[in-house]
Amino acid sequence: MRGIPGFFYDLKPAEPQGANSLQVERAKATFDSSKMTRFLFTNYLGGIVNEVQDVLENDETFSKENRYYMGRSERFLDRLKMDSKFAQLARELKWDDARRTMGSLLIDEPGTFSLHTGMFMPCLNSQGTDEQRKYWLGLAHNYRIIGCYAQTELGHGSNVQGLETTATYIPETEQFEIHSPSLTASKWWVGGLGKTATHAIVMARLITKGKDFGPHAFIVPIRSLENHKPFAGIMVGDVGPKMGFNCVDNGFILFNKYRIPRDHMLMRYSKVDKEGNYSAPPVQKISYGTMIFVRAYLVASSALALARGATVAIRYSAIRRQFTDPEASKNDEVFQQYVPQNPKLKCETAVIDYSLQQYRLFPIIAQSYALHFSGFWMLRIYMKMMKNMNDGNMDLLPEVHAASSGLKSLTTTIAAAGIEECRRSCGGHGYSLFSGLPDFLNTFLPLVTLEGDNHLLTQQTSRYLLKQLRKYKQDPSSIPKSDGSTTKYLGAMPTKSWTAAKTEADLQNPLILLEAFAHRSQRLVIELATKMAKGQVWNDSLIEMYAISKAHCQYILLKNFVHAAYHDKRAAANEVAPVLVTLCVLFGLSTMESELSEFVEDGFVSQKQTVWLRAQIKQSLAAVRPNAVALVDSWGIPDYVLNSALGRYDGKVYESMFEMALKEPLNVNARAHGDVVEGYEEFLKPLIQRGLSSDDKAKL
């Protein structure tokens, strides 16, 4: 690099080198991380990752080298360029949906087209008629139109029924008139709407023959396909800078009696004929399909997000060395090469060997796996529900809707907190964008609000659980027989104590832990049902509802983890079942500890058992320790995605930090002018040299 002193190139980090530390960590693992990767994602997905990554990394358009140095306008234009090139490549290479999705994951930045593929097209697919799907999806798939999904308004978010935008049917012209009756009716936060989208699926109140039928979906042209100018009757723009997502043009839009054809209403389920007669869907919640899909996808996405944070923090903790504790380092082969064999050579203790760092990070590894198994379960059950719905069977809809609401709330909350904990665990360097964590965290944070505020969503889960409890009490024959049910435990006979945990060693059995999770959730539901039966009003029940949803969904997370560790034949085939059981136990124990009051307040878990619990957490941390690096390696997250100096696979942390710092534009521009910063002559020189004589300058 221009202007770098020659001596710099002779320097290297103090011993031991990061590469050596990671090599030793990987060698001590008790399982093959490549087999775990195969278990998590299958060979098929692994092959797609390599194929798509090779294309992206060999095209300068998709370089992430300058991402951390860009301002908002630069990042928006850079991502727009990426999106355009990506659409071109996808067409030329005939990529299917799996490869397109993988490409978006690898680019790893919310883009201007994210809502086009993530909401606009799925909504068209699930709510459009066959004719509408054939016409609109063909255009969308080839990027002839670019869509977004406009639901949230300036004055209403979670309360969809409170949306103000109207769509009034005009039978004389067979058109709908889209209108914003107030300022708060402005659509707001709509990704891709600000400057990019040509069309939007707008949720508006359907009014026909003077009757309001509530929010329905309409395809609304926004900008001309000739010159991209907004159409008359529309005011549209960008909402401004945000904590994250700054390469996405989140937008607002106001309508002034804007007309669209009748057939622009998505009519797979609800319909309005030429005369304005309304036909309701067979089930009112049938249009929830797109929303449930997005929530299911967010659950799976949360797992990868948390895994990414854990990958950076664990690798860096294995490389970073601070202070010296021979006892903590007794199993560290790198440390033992220096002390006590050669006391003259200084070696500090790896941060990962301090028990407090393990207590902070190892449960996050366990959480990432727990979220993964429930994420895939959520997607599978969603697909089964949609198949059933297409056949006219709506039985799964209530359960899947409740599970997706609660799990979206819980998993995005877990991931956001976990990524921040990973960032903090990296010490001062975690504050640097070069760690790959601050920018990523700010990008992830909107997910705790997107598709429903995480606290409000829990009411939907709790309402369903209360309903199921009443149903099982009134008709015991309705209690599910299948272990696949998420609510079977509500129909079980309540127990008063944790009799299955007879010894401390019993707490290493995930099935015994699952029993405690089921009891806690069942008790909370029964207690709230009793309070409400005695007259406790809805508003006074919201705090309990939040606790109920959280308890139920933590039960689901552990239940799916147990299934993966014990019943998935692929786990045994890939020889990863034992380490999965260890992680499953740690997840169960650490979650119990974080919610301990709810397990002990009714006496179910005794004081002695809480002592066992904390002792077994320490034992589980020790059991995870040899596999920590291999467990995060198993996610197979490439350096191209991590974009992190601290989380590099090769361990060259300090070299990378310095290399990235030297590329900082402040440094690059200064080196072009003798290493003097721009602004020196105008601002610094007059201040520093004010009143100084030549002799003073020489002395100073």
XYZ file of C-alpha atoms in Angstrom:
700
model
C 0.000 0.000 0.000
C 1.123 3.499 -0.788
C 2.761 5.379 2.079
C 3.183 2.427 4.477
C 6.590 2.355 6.268
C 8.735 -0.601 5.285
C 9.209 -1.863 8.843
C 5.487 -2.583 9.082
C 5.779 -5.514 6.682
C 8.357 -7.214 8.932
C 6.013 -7.344 11.912
C 3.795 -10.256 12.873
C 1.578 -10.913 15.904
C 3.203 -12.125 19.116
C 3.191 -15.874 19.627
C 1.230 -18.063 19.675
C -0.270 -17.479 16.257
C -4.042 -17.589 15.820
C -3.820 -20.218 13.107
C -2.003 -22.576 15.484
C -4.576 -22.033 18.238
C -7.488 -22.862 15.940
C -5.669 -25.856 14.484
C -5.251 -27.310 17.981
C -8.887 -26.562 18.837
C -10.143 -28.373 15.752
C -7.939 -31.376 16.423
C -9.371 -31.945 19.906
C -13.007 -32.216 18.721
C -14.782 -35.499 19.445
C -16.752 -35.434 16.182
C -16.229 -34.574 12.522
C -17.510 -31.044 11.847
C -18.026 -31.818 8.147
C -20.432 -34.616 9.138
C -22.288 -32.220 11.417
C -22.579 -29.773 8.513
C -24.000 -32.570 6.393
C -26.467 -33.414 9.164
C -27.572 -29.779 9.535
C -27.941 -28.944 5.857
C -27.563 -32.118 3.744
C -25.056 -32.518 0.901
C -27.500 -30.897 -1.496
C -27.450 -27.537 0.271
C -23.677 -27.736 0.780
C -23.191 -28.154 -2.941
C -25.401 -25.154 -3.688
C -23.427 -22.981 -1.247
C -20.137 -23.791 -2.963
C -21.579 -23.331 -6.453
C -23.162 -19.938 -5.794
C -20.341 -18.642 -3.616
C -17.821 -19.384 -6.354
C -19.830 -17.254 -8.792
C -20.226 -14.325 -6.402
C -16.656 -14.202 -5.122
C -15.292 -14.145 -8.652
C -17.353 -11.104 -9.622
C -16.120 -7.730 -8.323
C -19.697 -6.471 -8.215
C -20.253 -8.603 -5.099
C -17.097 -7.573 -3.254
C -17.642 -6.637 0.405
C -14.212 -5.088 0.828
C -15.472 -1.510 1.117
C -18.790 -2.168 2.872
C -17.727 -0.842 6.276
C -16.409 2.427 4.862
C -19.533 3.490 2.957
C -22.161 6.072 3.839
C -25.863 5.450 3.334
C -26.180 6.701 -0.243
C -23.074 4.758 -1.262
C -24.372 1.541 0.323
C -27.778 1.932 -1.301
C -26.267 2.382 -4.770
C -23.748 -0.420 -4.187
C -26.527 -2.803 -3.194
C -28.708 -1.675 -6.091
C -25.826 -2.533 -8.402
C -25.507 -5.941 -6.721
C -29.229 -6.623 -7.009
C -29.273 -5.734 -10.692
C -26.245 -7.915 -11.445
C -27.649 -10.738 -9.323
C -30.923 -10.702 -11.285
C -28.896 -10.846 -14.509
C -26.765 -13.764 -13.294
C -29.796 -15.669 -12.020
C -31.374 -15.455 -15.481
C -28.207 -16.310 -17.391
C -27.296 -19.249 -15.145
C -30.924 -20.389 -14.885
C -30.753 -20.505 -11.094
C -33.721 -22.088 -9.363
C -35.316 -20.664 -6.207
C -32.885 -22.537 -3.952
C -29.843 -20.970 -5.662
C -31.413 -17.521 -5.715
C -32.143 -17.789 -1.999
C -28.633 -19.011 -1.291
C -27.200 -16.105 -3.278
C -29.142 -13.635 -1.146
C -27.914 -15.328 2.032
C -24.306 -15.189 0.837
C -24.486 -11.528 -0.162
C -25.717 -11.136 3.395
C -27.173 -7.688 3.368
C -30.813 -6.671 3.142
C -31.226 -5.466 -0.406
C -33.465 -3.302 -2.496
C -35.112 -6.444 -3.899
C -35.473 -8.276 -0.547
C -39.208 -7.614 -0.210
C -39.686 -8.467 -3.885
C -38.582 -12.058 -3.337
C -39.396 -12.315 0.367
C -42.946 -10.930 0.499
C -44.274 -9.707 -2.862
C -43.825 -12.973 -4.752
C -44.870 -15.316 -1.897
C -48.007 -13.223 -1.379
C -48.841 -13.383 -5.087
C -48.274 -17.124 -5.006
C -50.416 -17.812 -1.947
C -53.256 -15.317 -2.445
C -53.504 -14.881 -6.219
C -55.831 -16.824 -8.490
C -54.268 -19.170 -11.032
C -54.694 -16.485 -13.680
C -53.159 -13.784 -11.479
C -50.233 -15.992 -10.538
C -49.522 -16.878 -14.141
C -49.484 -13.223 -15.203
C -47.855 -11.452 -12.268
C -45.370 -14.102 -11.105
C -43.933 -14.422 -14.610
C -43.177 -10.703 -14.652
C -41.863 -10.708 -11.083
C -39.666 -13.761 -11.492
C -37.880 -12.114 -14.431
C -37.692 -8.728 -12.706
C -39.866 -7.096 -15.352
C -41.621 -5.613 -12.353
C -40.152 -5.093 -8.869
C -42.541 -5.441 -5.971
C -42.864 -4.729 -2.268
C -45.429 -5.380 0.461
C -47.190 -2.334 1.932
C -49.049 -3.132 5.128
C -47.667 -1.092 8.045
C -48.860 2.492 8.292
C -47.549 5.533 10.083
C -50.307 5.173 12.664
C -50.801 1.381 12.754
C -48.420 -1.563 12.803
C -49.380 -4.648 14.789
C -53.088 -3.794 14.710
C -53.765 -4.794 11.113
C -57.512 -4.411 11.604
C -56.889 -0.750 12.410
C -55.349 0.081 9.028
C -56.801 3.261 7.523
C -55.999 2.981 3.799
C -59.189 2.238 1.870
C -59.970 0.415 -1.380
C -63.485 1.407 -2.433
C -65.055 -0.481 -5.320
C -66.530 1.622 -8.148
C -68.893 -0.698 -10.120
C -69.439 1.845 -12.909
C -65.781 1.584 -13.985
C -64.967 -1.815 -12.414
C -62.153 -0.214 -10.451
C -60.982 0.115 -6.876
C -60.156 3.573 -5.583
C -57.141 3.423 -3.242
C -57.151 6.347 -0.822
C -55.267 7.620 2.242
C -57.872 9.456 4.363
C -55.324 10.874 6.839
C -51.622 11.463 7.363
C -51.399 8.416 9.640
C -52.838 6.302 6.801
C -49.525 6.677 4.967
C -47.869 3.328 4.387
C -44.548 3.441 6.252
C -41.405 1.309 6.614
C -42.119 -0.546 3.361
C -38.850 -2.124 2.177
C -37.949 -1.326 -1.426
C -40.773 1.179 -1.804
C -38.822 4.393 -1.296
C -37.003 4.502 -4.637
C -36.960 1.017 -6.195
C -40.321 -0.757 -6.464
C -42.586 -0.466 -9.485
C -45.501 -2.274 -7.818
C -46.750 -2.893 -4.302
C -49.121 -5.322 -2.705
C -51.109 -2.873 -0.603
C -53.208 -3.964 2.355
C -56.278 -1.729 2.335
C -59.780 -1.803 3.780
C -62.117 -3.262 1.163
C -65.307 -1.221 0.871
C -68.047 -2.261 -1.503
C -71.722 -1.366 -1.557
C -71.102 0.814 1.474
C -69.809 -2.018 3.673
C -66.293 -2.246 5.121
C -64.914 -5.807 4.904
C -61.542 -5.011 6.495
C -58.001 -5.277 5.087
C -57.463 -7.128 1.802
C -54.514 -7.350 -0.600
C -54.328 -5.345 -3.843
C -51.653 -5.168 -6.560
C -50.966 -1.466 -7.038
C -48.704 -0.026 -9.783
C -46.496 2.654 -8.227
C -44.049 3.819 -10.878
C -43.984 3.942 -14.656
C -42.160 1.079 -16.379
C -41.029 3.626 -18.981
C -39.208 6.184 -16.823
C -39.719 5.021 -13.205
C -41.614 8.197 -12.277
C -44.423 7.818 -9.694
C -47.922 7.911 -11.126
C -50.264 10.835 -10.526
C -52.288 10.450 -7.355
C -49.321 8.986 -5.470
C -46.812 10.573 -3.100
C -43.919 8.227 -2.409
C -40.443 8.507 -0.884
C -37.839 7.152 1.534
C -38.429 7.308 5.324
C -34.836 8.333 6.059
C -31.791 6.921 7.911
C -32.210 4.048 10.374
C -30.172 2.071 12.924
C -29.538 -0.543 10.252
C -30.926 -1.668 6.881
C -29.477 1.519 5.392
C -28.947 -0.060 2.009
C -32.709 -0.631 1.824
C -35.014 2.177 0.726
C -37.761 1.726 3.302
C -40.497 3.989 2.021
C -43.749 5.803 2.641
C -46.674 6.228 0.251
C -49.893 8.249 0.256
C -52.762 7.713 -2.192
C -55.173 10.356 -3.400
C -58.206 8.559 -4.884
C -55.913 6.403 -7.004
C -57.719 3.936 -9.310
C -56.726 0.351 -10.130
C -58.622 -2.339 -12.113
C -60.898 -4.783 -10.253
C -58.701 -7.737 -11.167
C -55.804 -6.172 -9.216
C -57.398 -7.442 -6.029
C -55.853 -10.782 -5.050
C -58.864 -13.078 -5.268
C -57.792 -16.620 -4.532
C -59.948 -16.675 -1.394
C -61.894 -13.378 -1.143
C -63.642 -12.054 -4.259
C -65.544 -9.031 -5.561
C -67.534 -9.528 -8.754
C -68.251 -6.905 -11.402
C -71.397 -5.752 -9.601
C -69.513 -5.308 -6.345
C -70.801 -8.405 -4.545
C -68.307 -9.694 -1.978
C -67.521 -13.384 -1.426
C -65.765 -14.173 1.852
C -63.088 -16.898 2.151
C -64.216 -20.271 3.562
C -62.081 -19.590 6.667
C -61.403 -16.032 7.786
C -57.747 -16.720 8.628
C -56.995 -18.510 5.357
C -55.091 -15.471 4.079
C -52.618 -15.859 6.959
C -50.501 -18.151 4.776
C -47.981 -15.522 3.634
C -47.634 -14.077 7.116
C -47.055 -17.526 8.628
C -44.463 -18.295 5.951
C -42.536 -15.123 6.739
C -42.623 -15.867 10.463
C -41.492 -19.451 9.860
C -38.653 -18.151 7.704
C -37.652 -15.684 10.449
C -37.364 -18.552 12.941
C -34.938 -20.381 10.626
C -33.088 -17.127 9.877
C -32.645 -16.434 13.587
C -30.739 -19.686 13.971
C -28.217 -18.760 11.281
C -27.911 -15.230 12.642
C -27.116 -16.499 16.124
C -24.742 -19.097 14.699
C -22.900 -16.344 12.889
C -22.439 -14.336 16.071
C -21.278 -17.437 17.929
C -18.806 -18.319 15.162
C -17.052 -14.968 15.446
C -17.026 -14.922 19.251
C -15.898 -18.525 19.749
C -13.073 -18.388 17.206
C -11.836 -15.082 18.564
C -12.054 -16.354 22.160
C -9.874 -19.311 21.191
C -7.249 -16.947 19.739
C -7.391 -14.019 22.170
C -5.150 -14.474 25.202
C -5.289 -12.347 28.355
C -3.540 -12.824 31.735
C -2.144 -16.169 32.861
C -4.019 -18.870 34.752
C -2.156 -22.212 34.546
C -5.114 -24.089 36.050
C -7.518 -22.729 33.429
C -4.976 -23.576 30.710
C -4.141 -27.090 31.898
C -5.814 -28.669 28.853
C -4.526 -26.102 26.359
C -1.827 -27.782 24.234
C -0.650 -24.421 22.907
C -0.205 -23.028 26.415
C 1.635 -26.165 27.524
C 4.197 -25.673 24.757
C 5.339 -22.550 26.556
C 4.590 -23.136 30.252
C 6.007 -24.881 32.201
C 8.305 -26.519 29.649
C 9.889 -23.215 28.737
C 9.154 -20.572 31.412
C 11.155 -17.934 29.536
C 8.558 -17.940 26.768
C 5.493 -15.975 27.785
C 2.047 -17.348 26.993
C -1.237 -16.096 28.362
C -4.456 -18.031 28.881
C -6.906 -18.273 25.994
C -10.053 -16.336 26.851
C -12.157 -19.363 25.936
C -10.645 -21.255 28.883
C -12.073 -18.880 31.459
C -15.273 -20.374 32.875
C -17.135 -17.054 32.752
C -16.520 -16.746 28.993
C -17.802 -20.289 28.570
C -20.865 -19.424 30.669
C -21.541 -16.464 28.379
C -20.959 -18.166 25.031
C -21.529 -21.918 25.164
C -25.284 -21.613 25.881
C -25.466 -19.397 22.779
C -23.986 -22.228 20.709
C -26.675 -24.502 22.168
C -29.375 -21.919 21.404
C -28.281 -21.661 17.782
C -28.739 -25.414 17.327
C -32.074 -25.357 19.159
C -33.339 -22.558 16.909
C -32.131 -24.426 13.826
C -34.079 -27.603 14.573
C -37.252 -25.677 15.378
C -36.747 -23.473 12.329
C -36.683 -26.479 10.019
C -39.620 -27.995 11.905
C -41.537 -24.741 11.442
C -40.915 -24.732 7.684
C -41.912 -28.397 7.380
C -45.150 -27.955 9.296
C -45.937 -24.815 7.296
C -45.559 -26.741 4.034
C -47.776 -29.524 5.380
C -50.380 -26.925 6.424
C -50.386 -25.294 2.986
C -50.796 -28.681 1.277
C -53.714 -29.475 3.565
C -55.287 -26.071 2.959
C -55.080 -26.550 -0.790
C -57.004 -29.780 -0.249
C -59.607 -27.937 1.832
C -58.304 -29.109 5.236
C -57.791 -26.182 7.669
C -57.143 -28.266 10.815
C -53.454 -27.339 11.141
C -53.910 -23.594 10.636
C -54.631 -22.564 14.266
C -51.724 -24.564 15.710
C -49.238 -23.435 13.068
C -50.351 -19.817 13.377
C -49.913 -19.940 17.164
C -46.528 -21.666 16.941
C -45.224 -19.296 14.265
C -46.299 -16.243 16.278
C -44.710 -17.372 19.527
C -41.561 -18.799 17.959
C -41.001 -15.701 15.825
C -41.199 -13.636 19.013
C -38.951 -15.890 21.078
C -36.301 -16.812 18.514
C -35.674 -13.308 17.188
C -35.438 -12.067 20.786
C -32.955 -14.837 21.636
C -30.890 -14.129 18.520
C -30.768 -10.347 19.019
C -29.680 -10.734 22.648
C -27.224 -13.479 21.742
C -25.527 -11.541 18.940
C -25.073 -8.568 21.269
C -23.628 -10.843 23.966
C -21.228 -12.283 21.384
C -20.186 -8.762 20.412
C -19.574 -7.787 24.038
C -17.648 -10.985 24.695
C -15.120 -9.861 22.081
C -14.096 -6.957 24.312
C -13.017 -3.672 22.761
C -12.496 -5.147 19.308
C -16.161 -6.158 19.267
C -17.012 -2.455 19.017
C -15.191 -2.217 15.694
C -17.193 -2.725 12.522
C -14.305 -4.945 11.429
C -15.465 -7.549 13.954
C -18.442 -8.087 11.650
C -20.878 -7.894 14.571
C -22.103 -4.276 15.086
C -23.305 -3.786 11.523
C -24.794 -7.274 11.456
C -26.581 -6.728 14.790
C -28.146 -3.486 13.570
C -29.267 -5.285 10.425
C -30.864 -8.063 12.465
C -32.602 -5.876 15.055
C -35.610 -4.912 12.887
C -36.681 -8.555 12.938
C -37.899 -8.224 16.540
C -40.539 -5.792 15.252
C -40.996 -6.886 11.643
C -44.099 -9.052 11.046
C -45.419 -8.283 14.519
C -43.964 -6.761 17.678
C -42.434 -9.529 19.756
C -44.455 -8.734 22.850
C -47.803 -8.321 21.118
C -47.405 -11.510 19.084
C -47.411 -13.602 22.243
C -51.116 -12.855 22.751
C -51.920 -14.909 19.665
C -50.043 -17.915 21.039
C -51.537 -17.582 24.522
C -55.092 -17.199 23.189
C -54.680 -20.496 21.326
C -53.280 -22.296 24.395
C -56.136 -21.096 26.601
C -58.611 -22.269 23.971
C -56.967 -25.703 23.741
C -56.974 -26.092 27.527
C -60.726 -25.432 27.647
C -61.264 -27.847 24.772
C -59.301 -30.679 26.469
C -61.141 -30.175 29.757
C -64.542 -30.242 28.114
C -63.706 -33.184 25.857
C -60.780 -35.366 27.038
C -61.100 -37.444 23.861
C -59.860 -34.397 21.905
C -56.451 -34.524 23.614
C -53.929 -35.326 20.832
C -52.578 -38.855 20.796
C -49.564 -37.993 18.651
C -46.317 -36.858 20.262
C -45.987 -34.503 17.303
C -48.616 -32.211 18.814
C -47.275 -29.074 20.478
C -50.125 -28.954 23.007
C -50.554 -32.576 24.092
C -48.972 -31.729 27.462
C -51.917 -29.417 28.292
C -54.152 -32.471 28.613
C -51.837 -34.375 30.945
C -52.579 -34.847 34.648
C -50.789 -31.997 36.510
C -47.956 -33.069 38.820
C -46.724 -31.372 41.990
C -43.029 -32.220 42.019
C -40.161 -33.166 39.722
C -40.026 -36.779 40.828
C -38.199 -37.910 37.694
C -35.074 -35.995 38.810
C -34.098 -38.283 41.662
C -30.340 -37.681 41.458
C -28.079 -34.939 40.200
C -27.067 -37.123 37.254
C -30.706 -37.248 36.118
C -30.361 -33.632 35.032
C -28.163 -34.812 32.171
C -31.223 -36.513 30.648
C -32.992 -34.169 28.177
C -36.240 -36.121 28.470
C -36.375 -35.377 32.198
C -35.685 -31.715 31.471
C -38.486 -31.726 28.887
C -40.898 -32.949 31.555
C -40.076 -29.883 33.660
C -40.621 -27.561 30.684
C -44.020 -29.152 29.998
C -45.099 -28.822 33.631
C -44.104 -25.165 33.819
C -45.996 -24.232 30.650
C -49.079 -26.246 31.624
C -49.170 -24.675 35.093
C -48.901 -21.138 33.735
C -51.755 -21.743 31.278
C -53.976 -23.307 33.976
C -53.286 -20.470 36.418
C -54.153 -17.774 33.889
C -57.287 -19.625 32.779
C -58.374 -19.786 36.430
C -57.750 -16.057 36.947
C -59.672 -15.114 33.818
C -62.553 -17.396 34.788
C -62.768 -15.408 38.035
C -63.024 -12.126 36.136
C -59.444 -11.004 35.366
C -59.742 -8.858 32.233
C -57.667 -9.211 29.070
C -55.476 -6.155 29.689
C -54.593 -7.362 33.186
C -53.607 -10.736 31.687
C -51.051 -9.520 29.129
C -48.006 -10.042 31.370
C -49.029 -13.627 32.104
C -49.722 -14.170 28.398
C -46.196 -13.120 27.520
C -44.827 -15.608 30.064
C -47.114 -18.382 28.779
C -46.071 -17.922 25.150
C -42.410 -17.861 26.114
C -42.722 -21.010 28.240
C -44.648 -22.880 25.537
C -42.160 -21.958 22.818
C -39.150 -22.843 24.966
C -40.836 -26.226 25.404
C -41.134 -26.512 21.598
C -37.453 -25.587 21.159
C -36.332 -28.267 23.620
C -38.798 -30.815 22.227
C -37.451 -30.405 18.694
C -33.872 -30.495 19.972
C -34.575 -33.782 21.780
C -36.069 -35.204 18.601
C -33.009 -34.223 16.564
C -30.569 -35.692 19.081
C -32.430 -38.923 19.840
C -34.768 -39.744 16.994
C -33.241 -38.367 13.802
C -31.490 -41.369 12.271
C -29.151 -39.078 10.350
C -27.604 -37.905 13.643
C -26.499 -41.442 14.475
C -25.430 -42.101 10.890
C -23.170 -39.038 10.940
C -21.844 -39.892 14.438
C -22.961 -36.559 15.900
C -25.701 -37.740 18.265
C -23.533 -37.697 21.451
C -22.430 -34.084 21.028
C -26.001 -33.078 20.150
C -27.219 -34.640 23.401
C -24.582 -32.649 25.305
C -25.703 -29.436 23.623
C -29.354 -30.299 24.171
C -28.743 -30.728 27.898
C -26.887 -27.421 28.091
C -29.734 -25.682 26.288
C -32.284 -27.156 28.671
C -30.289 -26.417 31.825
C -29.272 -22.884 30.890
C -32.832 -22.037 29.836
C -34.167 -23.413 33.117
C -31.685 -21.317 35.061
C -32.683 -18.142 33.205
C -36.375 -18.798 34.007
C -35.811 -20.489 37.374
C -38.511 -18.644 39.311
C -41.229 -20.168 37.113
C -39.953 -23.680 37.814
C -39.663 -23.287 41.597
C -42.519 -20.938 42.571
C -45.062 -23.777 42.821
C -42.574 -26.149 44.447
C -42.190 -28.366 41.381
C -38.394 -27.935 41.398
C -36.957 -28.177 44.898
C -34.170 -26.158 46.469
C -31.872 -29.201 46.275
C -32.648 -29.630 42.584
C -31.736 -25.996 41.883
C -28.326 -26.673 43.442
C -27.967 -29.718 41.183
C -29.026 -27.593 38.223
C -26.220 -25.083 38.638
C -23.664 -27.820 39.213
C -24.763 -29.609 36.062
C -24.500 -26.429 34.021
C -20.812 -26.292 34.913
C -20.431 -29.945 33.989
C -22.133 -29.309 30.635
C -19.881 -26.334 29.913
C -16.848 -28.552 30.515
C -18.311 -31.215 28.211
C -18.845 -28.689 25.418
C -15.388 -27.104 25.768
C -13.376 -29.538 23.535
C -15.955 -29.162 20.765
C -16.621 -25.431 20.911
C -14.722 -24.414 17.768
C -15.855 -27.498 15.836
C -19.478 -26.778 16.728
C -19.362 -23.303 15.201
C -17.284 -24.556 12.260
C -20.109 -27.006 11.599
C -22.374 -24.190 10.449
C -20.060 -23.805 7.468
C -20.463 -20.029 7.382
C -17.806 -18.816 4.915
C -15.516 -15.856 5.557
C -17.257 -14.155 2.637
C -20.398 -14.016 4.770
C -18.772 -13.326 8.139
C -16.795 -10.382 6.740
C -15.036 -10.346 10.099
C -11.446 -9.823 11.127
C -12.119 -11.612 14.424
C -13.992 -14.615 13.062
C -11.750 -15.633 10.162
C -11.438 -19.371 9.619
C -7.632 -19.114 9.323
C -7.266 -17.279 12.639
C -5.344 -14.290 11.254
C -7.188 -11.879 13.500
C -4.625 -9.182 14.178
C -3.205 -9.092 10.663
C -6.735 -8.641 9.325
C -7.629 -5.900 11.827
C -4.591 -3.879 10.760
C -5.151 -4.510 7.062
C -8.735 -3.291 7.299
C -7.707 -0.229 9.343
C -5.178 0.772 6.689
C -7.992 0.808 4.116
C -10.001 3.334 6.144
C -10.549 6.333 3.810
C -9.270 8.744 6.474
C -5.950 6.904 6.357
C -5.892 6.419 2.580
C -6.606 10.085 1.866
C -4.048 11.274 4.409
C -1.315 9.032 2.997
C -1.866 10.666 -0.392
C -0.877 13.993 1.208
C 2.172 13.037 3.244
C 0.040 11.415 5.959
C -1.577 14.740 6.754
C -5.344 14.698 7.158
C -7.606 16.761 4.947
C -8.707 19.817 6.914
C -5.363 20.357 8.585
C -4.631 23.608 6.744
C -8.131 24.971 7.345
C -8.810 23.903 10.921
C -5.863 22.379 12.787
C -2.940 24.515 11.594
C -4.446 27.905 12.582
C -5.332 26.504 16.019
C -1.999 24.803 16.731
C 0.300 27.496 15.310
C -1.581 30.506 16.648
C 0.953 32.854 18.312
C 3.898 30.432 18.034
C 7.282 31.880 17.107
C 9.799 30.038 14.923
C 11.830 29.172 18.028
C 8.743 27.757 19.760
C 7.941 25.599 16.748
C 11.511 24.274 16.678
C 11.399 23.322 20.380
C 7.991 21.698 20.148
